[in-house]
Tab-separated table of C-alpha atoms and ligand atoms in Angstrom:
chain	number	residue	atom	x	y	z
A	1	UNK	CA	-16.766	31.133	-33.224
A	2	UNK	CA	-16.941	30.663	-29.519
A	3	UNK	CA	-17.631	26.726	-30.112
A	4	UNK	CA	-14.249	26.913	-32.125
A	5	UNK	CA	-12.393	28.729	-29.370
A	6	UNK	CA	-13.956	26.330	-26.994
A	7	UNK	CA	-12.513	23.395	-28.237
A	8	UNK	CA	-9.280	24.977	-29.048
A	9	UNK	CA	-8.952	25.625	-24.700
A	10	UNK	CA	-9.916	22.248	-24.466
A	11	UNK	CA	-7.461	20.458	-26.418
A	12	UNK	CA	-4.797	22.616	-25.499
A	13	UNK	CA	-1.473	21.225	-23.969
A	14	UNK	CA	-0.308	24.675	-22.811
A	15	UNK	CA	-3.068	27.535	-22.471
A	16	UNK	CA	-2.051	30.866	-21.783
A	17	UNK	CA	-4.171	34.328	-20.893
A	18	UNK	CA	-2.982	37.546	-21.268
A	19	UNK	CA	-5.153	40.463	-19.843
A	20	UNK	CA	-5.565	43.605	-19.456
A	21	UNK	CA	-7.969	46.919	-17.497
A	22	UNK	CA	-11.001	45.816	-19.957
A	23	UNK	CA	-11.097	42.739	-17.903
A	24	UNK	CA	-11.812	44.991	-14.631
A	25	UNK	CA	-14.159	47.379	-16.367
A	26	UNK	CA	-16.986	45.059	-15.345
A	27	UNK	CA	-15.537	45.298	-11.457
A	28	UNK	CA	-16.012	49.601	-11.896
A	29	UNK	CA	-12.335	49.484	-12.281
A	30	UNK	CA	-12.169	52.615	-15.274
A	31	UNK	CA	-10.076	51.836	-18.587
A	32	UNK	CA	-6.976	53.669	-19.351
A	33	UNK	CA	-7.815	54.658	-22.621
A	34	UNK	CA	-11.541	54.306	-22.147
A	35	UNK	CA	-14.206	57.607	-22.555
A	36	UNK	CA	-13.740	60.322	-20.472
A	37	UNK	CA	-9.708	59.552	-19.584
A	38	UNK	CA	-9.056	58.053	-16.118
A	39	UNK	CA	-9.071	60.927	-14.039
A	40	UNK	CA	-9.381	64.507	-13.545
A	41	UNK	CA	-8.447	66.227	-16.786
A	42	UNK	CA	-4.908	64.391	-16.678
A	43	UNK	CA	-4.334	61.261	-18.950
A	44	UNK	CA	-2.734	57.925	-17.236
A	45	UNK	CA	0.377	58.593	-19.469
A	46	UNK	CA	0.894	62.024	-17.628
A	47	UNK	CA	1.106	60.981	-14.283
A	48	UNK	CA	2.352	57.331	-14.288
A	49	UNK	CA	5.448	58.130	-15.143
A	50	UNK	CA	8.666	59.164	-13.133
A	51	UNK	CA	8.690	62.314	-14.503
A	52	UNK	CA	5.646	63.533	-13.200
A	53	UNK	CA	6.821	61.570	-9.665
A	54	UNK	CA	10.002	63.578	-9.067
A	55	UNK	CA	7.778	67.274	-10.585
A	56	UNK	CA	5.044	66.884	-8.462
A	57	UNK	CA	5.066	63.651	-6.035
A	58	UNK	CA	2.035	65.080	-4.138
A	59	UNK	CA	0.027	65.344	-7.254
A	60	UNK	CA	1.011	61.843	-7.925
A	61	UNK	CA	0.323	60.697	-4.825
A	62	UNK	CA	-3.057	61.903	-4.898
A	63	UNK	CA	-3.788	60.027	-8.297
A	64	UNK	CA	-2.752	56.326	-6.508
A	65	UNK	CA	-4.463	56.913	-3.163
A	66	UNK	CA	-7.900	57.696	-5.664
A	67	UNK	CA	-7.382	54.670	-6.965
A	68	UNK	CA	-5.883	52.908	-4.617
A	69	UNK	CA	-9.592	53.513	-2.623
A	70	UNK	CA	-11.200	52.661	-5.771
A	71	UNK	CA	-9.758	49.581	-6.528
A	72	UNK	CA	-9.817	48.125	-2.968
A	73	UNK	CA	-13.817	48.807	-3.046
A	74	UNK	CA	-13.969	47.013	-6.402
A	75	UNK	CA	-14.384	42.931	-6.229
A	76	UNK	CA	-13.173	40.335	-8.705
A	77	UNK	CA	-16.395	39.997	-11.848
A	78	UNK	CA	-17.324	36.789	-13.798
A	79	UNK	CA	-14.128	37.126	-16.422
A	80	UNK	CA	-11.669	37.028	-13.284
A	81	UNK	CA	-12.997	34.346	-11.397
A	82	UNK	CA	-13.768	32.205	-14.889
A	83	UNK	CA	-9.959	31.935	-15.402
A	84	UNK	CA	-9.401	31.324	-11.670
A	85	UNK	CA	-11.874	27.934	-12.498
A	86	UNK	CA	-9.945	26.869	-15.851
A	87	UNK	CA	-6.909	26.978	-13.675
A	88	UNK	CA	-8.354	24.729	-11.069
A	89	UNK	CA	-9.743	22.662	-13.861
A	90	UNK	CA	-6.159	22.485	-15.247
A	91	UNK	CA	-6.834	23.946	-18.517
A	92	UNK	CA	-5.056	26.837	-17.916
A	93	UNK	CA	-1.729	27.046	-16.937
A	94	UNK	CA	-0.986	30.841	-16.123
A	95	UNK	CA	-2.369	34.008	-16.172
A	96	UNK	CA	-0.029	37.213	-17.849
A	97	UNK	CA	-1.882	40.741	-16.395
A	98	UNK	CA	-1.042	44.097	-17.394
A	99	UNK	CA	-3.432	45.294	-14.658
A	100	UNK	CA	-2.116	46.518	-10.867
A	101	UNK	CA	-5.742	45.949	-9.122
A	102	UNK	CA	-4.544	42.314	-7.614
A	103	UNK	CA	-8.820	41.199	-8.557
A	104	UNK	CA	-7.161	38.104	-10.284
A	105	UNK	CA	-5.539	37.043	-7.133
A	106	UNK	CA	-8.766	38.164	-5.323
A	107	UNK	CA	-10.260	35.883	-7.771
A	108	UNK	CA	-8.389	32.761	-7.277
A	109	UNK	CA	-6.007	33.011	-9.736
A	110	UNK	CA	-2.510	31.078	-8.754
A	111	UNK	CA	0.041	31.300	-11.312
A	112	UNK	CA	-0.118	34.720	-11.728
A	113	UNK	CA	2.538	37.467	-13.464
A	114	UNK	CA	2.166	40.905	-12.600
A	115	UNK	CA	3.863	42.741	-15.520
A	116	UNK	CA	3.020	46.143	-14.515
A	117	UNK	CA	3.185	45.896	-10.765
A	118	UNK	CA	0.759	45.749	-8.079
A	119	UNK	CA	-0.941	49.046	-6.881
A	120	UNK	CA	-1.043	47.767	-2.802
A	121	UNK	CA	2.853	47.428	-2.470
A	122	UNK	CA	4.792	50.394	-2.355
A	123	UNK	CA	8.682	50.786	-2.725
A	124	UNK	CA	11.281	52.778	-1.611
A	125	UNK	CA	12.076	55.409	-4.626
A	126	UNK	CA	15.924	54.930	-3.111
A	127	UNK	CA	16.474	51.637	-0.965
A	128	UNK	CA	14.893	48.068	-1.353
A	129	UNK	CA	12.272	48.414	0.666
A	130	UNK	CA	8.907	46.619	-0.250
A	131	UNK	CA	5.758	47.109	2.031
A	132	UNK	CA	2.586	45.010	0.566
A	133	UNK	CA	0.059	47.075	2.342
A	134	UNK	CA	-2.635	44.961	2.901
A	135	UNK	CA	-0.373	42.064	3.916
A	136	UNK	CA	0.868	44.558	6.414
A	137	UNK	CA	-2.163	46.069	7.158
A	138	UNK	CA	-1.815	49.530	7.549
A	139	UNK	CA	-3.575	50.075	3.393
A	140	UNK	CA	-6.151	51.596	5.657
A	141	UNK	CA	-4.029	53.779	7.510
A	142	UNK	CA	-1.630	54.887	4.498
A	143	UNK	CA	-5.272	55.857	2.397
A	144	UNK	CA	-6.170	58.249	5.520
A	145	UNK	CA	-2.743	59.906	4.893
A	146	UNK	CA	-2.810	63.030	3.151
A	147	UNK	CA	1.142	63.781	3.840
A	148	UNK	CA	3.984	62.243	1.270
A	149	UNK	CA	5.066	58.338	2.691
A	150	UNK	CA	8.793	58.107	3.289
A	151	UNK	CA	10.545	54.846	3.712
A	152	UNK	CA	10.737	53.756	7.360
A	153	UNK	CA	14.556	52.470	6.301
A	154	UNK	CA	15.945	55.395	5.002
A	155	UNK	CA	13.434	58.405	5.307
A	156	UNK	CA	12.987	58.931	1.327
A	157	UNK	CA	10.102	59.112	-1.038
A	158	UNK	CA	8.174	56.040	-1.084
A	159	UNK	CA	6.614	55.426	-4.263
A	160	UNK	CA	3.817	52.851	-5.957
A	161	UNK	CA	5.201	49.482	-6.754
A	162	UNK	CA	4.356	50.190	-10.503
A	163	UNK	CA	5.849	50.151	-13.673
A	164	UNK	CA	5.370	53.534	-15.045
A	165	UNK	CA	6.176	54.598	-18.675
A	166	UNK	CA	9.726	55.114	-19.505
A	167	UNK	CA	10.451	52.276	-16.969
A	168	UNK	CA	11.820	48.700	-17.492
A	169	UNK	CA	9.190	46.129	-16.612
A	170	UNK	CA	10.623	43.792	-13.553
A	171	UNK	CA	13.046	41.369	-15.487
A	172	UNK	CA	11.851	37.994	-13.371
A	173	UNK	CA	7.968	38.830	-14.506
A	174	UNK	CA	8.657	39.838	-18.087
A	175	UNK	CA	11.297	36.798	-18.822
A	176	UNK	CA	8.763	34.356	-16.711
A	177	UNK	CA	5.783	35.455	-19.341
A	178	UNK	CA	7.984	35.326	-22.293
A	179	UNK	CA	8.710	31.754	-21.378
A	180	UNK	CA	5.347	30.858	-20.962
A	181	UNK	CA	4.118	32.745	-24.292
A	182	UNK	CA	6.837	30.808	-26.073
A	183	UNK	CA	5.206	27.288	-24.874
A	184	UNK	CA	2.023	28.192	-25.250
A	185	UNK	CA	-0.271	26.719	-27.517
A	186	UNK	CA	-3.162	29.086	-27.084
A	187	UNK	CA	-2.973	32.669	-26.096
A	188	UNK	CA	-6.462	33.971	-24.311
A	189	UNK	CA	-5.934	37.877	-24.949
A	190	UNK	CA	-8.948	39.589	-22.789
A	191	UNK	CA	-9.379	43.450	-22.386
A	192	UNK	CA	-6.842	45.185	-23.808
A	193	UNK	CA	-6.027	47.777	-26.174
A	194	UNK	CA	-2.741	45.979	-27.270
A	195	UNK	CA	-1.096	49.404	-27.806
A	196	UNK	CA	1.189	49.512	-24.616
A	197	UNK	CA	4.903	47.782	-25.042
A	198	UNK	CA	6.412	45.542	-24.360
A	199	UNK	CA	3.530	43.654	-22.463
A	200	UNK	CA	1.730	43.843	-25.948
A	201	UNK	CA	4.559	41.316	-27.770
A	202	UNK	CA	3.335	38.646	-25.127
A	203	UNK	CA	0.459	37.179	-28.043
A	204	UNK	CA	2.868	37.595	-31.078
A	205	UNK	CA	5.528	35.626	-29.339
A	206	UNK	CA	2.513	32.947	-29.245
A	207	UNK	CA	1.805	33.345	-32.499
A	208	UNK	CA	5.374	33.227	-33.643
A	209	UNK	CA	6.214	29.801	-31.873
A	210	UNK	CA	3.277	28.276	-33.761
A	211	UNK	CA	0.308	28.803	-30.981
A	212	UNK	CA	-3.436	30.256	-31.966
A	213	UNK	CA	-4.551	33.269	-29.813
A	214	UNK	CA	-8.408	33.825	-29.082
A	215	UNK	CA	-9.328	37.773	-28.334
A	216	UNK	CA	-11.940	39.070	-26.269
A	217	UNK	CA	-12.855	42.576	-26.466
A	218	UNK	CA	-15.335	44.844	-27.043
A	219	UNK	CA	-13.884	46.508	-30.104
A	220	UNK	CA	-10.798	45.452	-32.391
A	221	UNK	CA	-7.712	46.440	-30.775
A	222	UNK	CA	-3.948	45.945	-31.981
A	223	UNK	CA	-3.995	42.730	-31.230
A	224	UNK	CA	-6.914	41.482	-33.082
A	225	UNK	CA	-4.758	41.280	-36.413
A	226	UNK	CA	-2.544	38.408	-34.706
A	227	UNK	CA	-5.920	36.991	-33.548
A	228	UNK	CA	-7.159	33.703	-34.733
A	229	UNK	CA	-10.474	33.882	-33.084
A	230	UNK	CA	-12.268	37.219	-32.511
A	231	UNK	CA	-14.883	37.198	-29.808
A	232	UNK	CA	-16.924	40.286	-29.597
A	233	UNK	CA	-18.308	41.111	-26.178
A	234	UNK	CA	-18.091	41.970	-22.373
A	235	UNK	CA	-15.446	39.987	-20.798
A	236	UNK	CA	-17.654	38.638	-17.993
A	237	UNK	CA	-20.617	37.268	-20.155
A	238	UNK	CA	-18.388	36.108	-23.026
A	239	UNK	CA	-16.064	33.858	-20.320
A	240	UNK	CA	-19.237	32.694	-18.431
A	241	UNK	CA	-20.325	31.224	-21.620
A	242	UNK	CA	-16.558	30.107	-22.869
A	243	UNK	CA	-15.990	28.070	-19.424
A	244	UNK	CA	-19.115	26.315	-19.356
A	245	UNK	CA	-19.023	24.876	-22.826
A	246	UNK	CA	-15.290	23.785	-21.978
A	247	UNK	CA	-16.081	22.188	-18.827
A	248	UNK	CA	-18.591	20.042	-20.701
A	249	UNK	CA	-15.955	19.339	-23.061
A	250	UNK	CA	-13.012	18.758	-20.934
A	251	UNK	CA	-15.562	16.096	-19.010
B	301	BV8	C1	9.394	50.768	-21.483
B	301	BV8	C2	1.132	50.719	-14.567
B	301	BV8	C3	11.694	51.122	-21.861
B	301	BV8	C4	0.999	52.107	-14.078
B	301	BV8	C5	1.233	50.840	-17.010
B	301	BV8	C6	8.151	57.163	-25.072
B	301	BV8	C7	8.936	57.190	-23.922
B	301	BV8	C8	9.122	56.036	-23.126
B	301	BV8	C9	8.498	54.855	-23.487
B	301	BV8	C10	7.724	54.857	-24.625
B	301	BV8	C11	7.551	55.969	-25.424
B	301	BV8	N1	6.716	55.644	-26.458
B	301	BV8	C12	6.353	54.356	-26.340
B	301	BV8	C13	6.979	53.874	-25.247
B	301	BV8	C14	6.870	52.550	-24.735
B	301	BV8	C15	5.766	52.614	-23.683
B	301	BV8	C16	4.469	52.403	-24.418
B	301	BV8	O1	4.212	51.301	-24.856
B	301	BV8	N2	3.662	53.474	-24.539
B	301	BV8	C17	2.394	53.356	-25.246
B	301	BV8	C18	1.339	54.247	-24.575
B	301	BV8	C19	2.621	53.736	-26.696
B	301	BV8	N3	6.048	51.533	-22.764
B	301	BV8	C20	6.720	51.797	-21.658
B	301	BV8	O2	7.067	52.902	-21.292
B	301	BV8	C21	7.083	50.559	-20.850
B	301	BV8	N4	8.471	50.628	-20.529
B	301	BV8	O3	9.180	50.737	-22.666
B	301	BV8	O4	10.640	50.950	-20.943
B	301	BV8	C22	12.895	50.776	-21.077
B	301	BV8	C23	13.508	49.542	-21.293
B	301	BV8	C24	14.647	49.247	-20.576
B	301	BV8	C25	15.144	50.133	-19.624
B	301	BV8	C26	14.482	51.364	-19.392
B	301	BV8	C27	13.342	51.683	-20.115
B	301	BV8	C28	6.314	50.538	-19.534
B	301	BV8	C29	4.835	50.403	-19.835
B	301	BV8	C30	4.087	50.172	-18.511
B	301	BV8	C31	3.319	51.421	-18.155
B	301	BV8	N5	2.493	51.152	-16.959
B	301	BV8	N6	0.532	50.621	-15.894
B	301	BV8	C32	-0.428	52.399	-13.705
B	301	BV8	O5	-1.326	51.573	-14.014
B	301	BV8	O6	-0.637	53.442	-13.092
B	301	BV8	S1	0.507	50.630	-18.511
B	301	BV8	C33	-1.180	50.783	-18.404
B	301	BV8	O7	-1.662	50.566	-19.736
B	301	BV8	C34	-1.866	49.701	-17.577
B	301	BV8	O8	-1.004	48.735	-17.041
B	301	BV8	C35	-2.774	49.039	-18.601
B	301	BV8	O9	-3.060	47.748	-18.293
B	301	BV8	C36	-1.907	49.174	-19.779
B	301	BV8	C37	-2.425	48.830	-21.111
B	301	BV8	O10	-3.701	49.369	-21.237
B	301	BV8	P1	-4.875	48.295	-21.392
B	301	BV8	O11	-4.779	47.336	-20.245
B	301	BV8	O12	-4.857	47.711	-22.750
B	301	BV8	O13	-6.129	49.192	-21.142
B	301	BV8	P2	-6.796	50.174	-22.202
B	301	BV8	O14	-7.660	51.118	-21.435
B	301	BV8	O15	-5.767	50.699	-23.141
B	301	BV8	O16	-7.722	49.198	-23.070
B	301	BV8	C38	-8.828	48.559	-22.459
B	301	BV8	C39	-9.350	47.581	-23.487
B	301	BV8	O17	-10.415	46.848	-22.913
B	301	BV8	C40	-9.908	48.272	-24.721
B	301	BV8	O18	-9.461	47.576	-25.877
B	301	BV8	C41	-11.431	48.132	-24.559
B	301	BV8	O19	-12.061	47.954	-25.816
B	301	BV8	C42	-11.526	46.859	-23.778
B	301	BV8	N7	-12.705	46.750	-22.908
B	301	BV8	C43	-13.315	47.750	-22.207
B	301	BV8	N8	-14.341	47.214	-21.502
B	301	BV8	C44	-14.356	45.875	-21.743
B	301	BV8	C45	-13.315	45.571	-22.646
B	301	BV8	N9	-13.070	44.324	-23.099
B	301	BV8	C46	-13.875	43.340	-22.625
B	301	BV8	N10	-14.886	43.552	-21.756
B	301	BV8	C47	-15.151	44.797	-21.300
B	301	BV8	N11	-16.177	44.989	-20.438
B	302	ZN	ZN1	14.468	53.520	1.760
């Protein structure tokens, strides 16, 4: 099986991957849907949402700064900087994330599409203002902060830069990854539960303009019934293995 998917990435004109927070489990980065929840006795789906923002900002504030220090302790594992390599080799040609922890771009990757957002930018919840705090540098100082943020613009809420549910994803990032899905000749789907829309279309819109997707995952998922190739395993060891039988087929 992984010989098969091996040589499919290496003859491919157009290779795609499309991940998700499996990919970061390796990097201590906890799954959304994973044992034990993600946090506290609350599920992701209660808090990330706008709902819970405007009820109880503080509350939701709390939940981002946890992770917000968890994340920035975590570094980039094997899977992430294995797709940052096939880039550089030119095999592949983009990388589609679900995931907000930036550990791709840590990683290397270039051509990358945030669908979901990026957990280190904030917004304003009422003007246009963007901060990305560690370009800015004040992550540090904004993690020490136990009072609400407000926009240095206008004085109001500031809020995560992330898509939460009920919320459109960011129209340049989901039509740029529909494009590429629809060119793509192989889809590589890592770490995800397929079960959150419409990120989860981005391998049956492969499939549907006549590409093959590979899966990696630990268990079947929703996408493993549009999956070609099914490759059970830990995202790090099963892409360590997956890059270096391409590289000594793409020789
Ligand atoms: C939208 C950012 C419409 C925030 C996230 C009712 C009301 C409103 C909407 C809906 C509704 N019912 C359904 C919907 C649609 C909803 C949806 O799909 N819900 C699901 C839960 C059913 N979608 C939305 O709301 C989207 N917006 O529909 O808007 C609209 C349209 C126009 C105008 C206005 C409105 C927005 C969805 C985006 C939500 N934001 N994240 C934050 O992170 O705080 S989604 C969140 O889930 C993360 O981004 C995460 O990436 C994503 C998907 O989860 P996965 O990545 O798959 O992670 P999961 O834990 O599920 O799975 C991990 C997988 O890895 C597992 O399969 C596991 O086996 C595997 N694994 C574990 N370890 C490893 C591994 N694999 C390999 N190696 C390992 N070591
Ligand atoms: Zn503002």
């Amino acid at each position: 099986m992984i010989e098969e998917a091996a040589r499919l990435m290496a003859r491919s004109r157009f290779a795609i991957a499309f991940t998700g927070a499996g990919i970061s489990a390796e990097s201590g980065v906890p799954t959304f849907r994973g044992p034990g929840g993600l946090w506290r006795q609350y599920r992701a789906e209660e808090l990330a949402t706008p709902e819970a923002f405007r009820r109880n900002p503080r509350l939701v504030w709390e939940f981002y700064r946890w992770r917000m220090n968890l994340i920035g302790k975590a570094k980039p594992n094997r899977a992430h900087y294995a797709l940052a390599e096939l880039e550089k080799m030119g095999v592949l040609k983009a990388v589609i994330t679900q995931n907000i922890d930036d550990l791709h771009r840590e990683a290397g990757t270039e051509n990358l599409i945030e669908l979901h957002g990026n957990i280190f930018r904030v917004r304003c919840s009422v003007c246009g203002y963007r901060e990305d705090l560690k370009k800015s540098g004040r992550l540090g100082e904004f993690l020490a902060g136990k009072s609400l943020p407000h926009c240095p613009d206008c004085g109001s809420l500031l809020r995560p830069d992330v898509v939460w549910f009920g919320e459109a994803l960011p129209e340049d990032a989901m039509n740029m990854a529909f494009g590429l899905a629809e060119r793509a000749d192989v889809c590589l789907v890592i770490g995800t539960s397929g079960v959150v829309y419409p990120a989860a279309y981005i391998p049956r819109i492969v499939k549907e303009s006549g590409g093959r997707v590979i899966e990696i995952n630990t268990e079947e998922s929703g996408i493993t019934p549009v999956a070609d190739i099914f490759l059970r395993g830990k995202a790090g060891e099963v892409m360590e293995e997956l890059v270096k039988m391409i590289g000594r087929l793409v020789k």
